Structure formats: structure tokens, C-alpha cells
């Protein structure tokens, strides 16, 4: 036990100075000889249950996660109360109390209503120290006085380790009363550890603390991995457009700002290692990811719209160019049609005329056939009339007439058949003649076209000859003039 009896510094600042001295003194010793933990007790505390050992409150050192806990503290309604706390002898403890001692000098504008206690509370919230702190239930070793049958949760219960008289009026009177109870070691207060709530409560607390730590680290690592992967993607996108006009747009500048902030955030939060990650860091990590996703999405959407607009504009230009070319082509064709009629038009005209002539010939032949059929019908009608008139004649005459009539019909049919055969032969001959005539007309048309072309070529050659002759005459005339000039000279 170490007792600080003399105030070295003003106010309550001797306590952190004394603790800092004790920690440094222990750290000078070989590790096998030094103390592992120190517990500080203010002078206004009284132990009432001697069956509780200080080691019972320590985190399990064999656990990798809980072995990183370096300080045990408890809060009351004012926040941190450092009347009783435990601290591991370590470099962490030396740096913590060095910071507490220097706090009022380096943070002169920060209010410290409880002097060293307020400075200690601020320091324990710093990134370097926060995840090494275990805030335990107040009743573990910092319970306040109570005489009630069912005391509040922060007040002392039978079997609790000690009672603390922080801020109590007439403190000496209360200290004397509870000191007498402590000396009596009555069964009501001096309860065996196994009969108290400590074993179950300690196990629940450390299991929960470990689970929260693991969850925090896991959540951070997953979020950090996701952010780094997304930052890589954003960096590639930004680099792609770094030398384009897009750099002057607000979406590009926004995504760049988000990227830079994400880089700074990761640097500031990871330089102390994953043990320094706080709940606030997890919240900020989510905000950073969402902000980067939002600005990146807006930038890529803007790029997509720009590309679509550019593509649409190019299509419009291409369509306009195509329309212009088609219009020019149509104008050229129209101009060519006006200058000279095409050979195909002449051919179509001739073919149409021939077709009309053939139609007229077919119609005339059909009229002849109809006339012949009418004559035959008249002959048959006359024969029937004669047959009716000769009904009163004798049977022989009737038979003779019938035979004669039959013979006549046979002759007529034969004549009709011969006539039809002749007609078919005539039609075939006429068709052949028509084809020959069409072919002859086609050849004549081609010959006429060729003659016109030859005449045009001949005319062009004559024009060229005339031009050459005129040029030759001019040259001769020029020569004569030059010769005359020479003679005159």
C-alpha cells in the first residue's frame, strides 16, 4: 500500500502526480518484479466486505481482447468519478497521467469543474486511450451510502465491496459509522464472494465487453474494406476524366472532395490501429461511404447523359448529311432527265404501242368468231323449222330428210373444224409475224439510237476539226503578220 500524505501541487492535482510517479517507479523495475495493477482509493472510502479481492474485478489476462483493457473506472451522475479506480502498470498508464498533469496547461480554455477528475475524463475520451477503458458498474467498487432496505442501483447493498462518501456533508460522521461496521465484519456486510452477485455479474460484463469490442472491430474492418474498394473504383473514374472538360463541372469537383475527405478520414482513424476505433468512427465511416457513393453516382449519371446527348447530336448530324446527299442526288437525276429523254422511255413507248395493236387484232378475231356462231345458230333454227313442216310427210321422206340433215350437220361440223384449224394456224402465223415485227422495230429503234449517237459524235468531231482549223488559220495569220513586220523592219 502506498499513501500520499502531503500535497505537492495545488488543488487535487497531487493525486495524478503521485500516481504518475508510482507508475514510472514500477516501470523501472524488471517486469517479473513490478506490480501489474494499481488501485487508487480516495480517503473517504471504507471497505465493508473483506471477502472480495481486488483481483476479482480485473479482466481475464489470458483473453487476447480483454487483455488490452488498461483501466477500470466507474461513472456517477456527474460523469467520471475517479475516487476509486484500477489501472494496469504500463506505458499506457504513464502516458495517460502525463497527459492529465499537462492538460490544464495545454488546454487552458477547457473548463475543468472537477479539476484532475475532469481532465482525466477528457483524456480517456481521446482516441489513444478510449478503447483501453472499461467502465464498470458503480457498485462494483464505488457504491455510495444508503440505509434503505431496497437501495437504488448506485447505492451500497449488503455484500458490496466498499462505500464511498463523495460530496457527502458531515463526512467524518459517516466515515466513523461505516468504519465501525467494517471493523465488526458482520455477516450482513461481510458476505462470501460466492454468495454475492459478483461472480455472475463479472462474467456477464466481460463477455459483453468482449462481444462489443469484436463487433466494433469487425464492423470497422468490413466497412473499411468496402470503402477502400469503392475509393479505388472512384479513383479510376476520376483519373479517366482528369484531362477532359468534365473537371470544371460541379459533379466532378464534388466527387473529388468526397474522395479526398475519405482519404483523410482513413488516415486519421487508422494511424493508431484498430484498437483506437470508436463508435463515432463507425458512424462517420457510414457517412463517408454514403457521401462518396452519392457524389460518384451523380458524376457517372452526368457522364452518361453527356454521352447520350453527344451521340444523339452526332446521329442528327449524320441524318442531316444523308438527307442533304439524297436531295442533291435527286436534283442531279431530275436535271439529267430534263436534258435528254432516256432510251428506256422510248422503248417503253414503242412496246406500249405494239401491245395496243395486238389487243385490237385479238378483238377483231373475236368479233369474226361471234358472227360465225350467229350464222350457225340461224342455220340450225331453219333446219328445225323445216323438220316441223315435214312432219306430215311419209316416214321414208322423214328418214331421208333426217339422213340428209345429219349428213349436212356432219359436213358443217367438219367445215367448222377445218375453219377453226385454219384460224389457229392463222393466229399462230400472226403471232410469229408480230414477234418478228416487234423484234424488227426494236432493232430499228436501237439502230436509230445508234445513228443519233454517231451523228452526235460526228458533229462533235467536226466541231473539234473546225476549232483546230480556226486555230491553224490564226497561227498562219499570226505568222504572216510577223513575217510582214520583219520585212518592214
Tab-separated table of C-alpha atoms in Angstrom, residues 10 33 172 250 379 394 424:
chain	number	residue	atom	x	y	z
A	10	UNK	CA	-2.330	22.849	-5.779
A	33	UNK	CA	9.331	-7.773	-10.130
A	172	UNK	CA	-16.382	12.455	9.265
A	250	UNK	CA	-19.620	20.596	-60.083
A	379	UNK	CA	-78.992	-22.362	-139.830
A	394	UNK	CA	-94.175	-40.078	-145.040
A	424	UNK	CA	-55.451	-21.393	-135.202
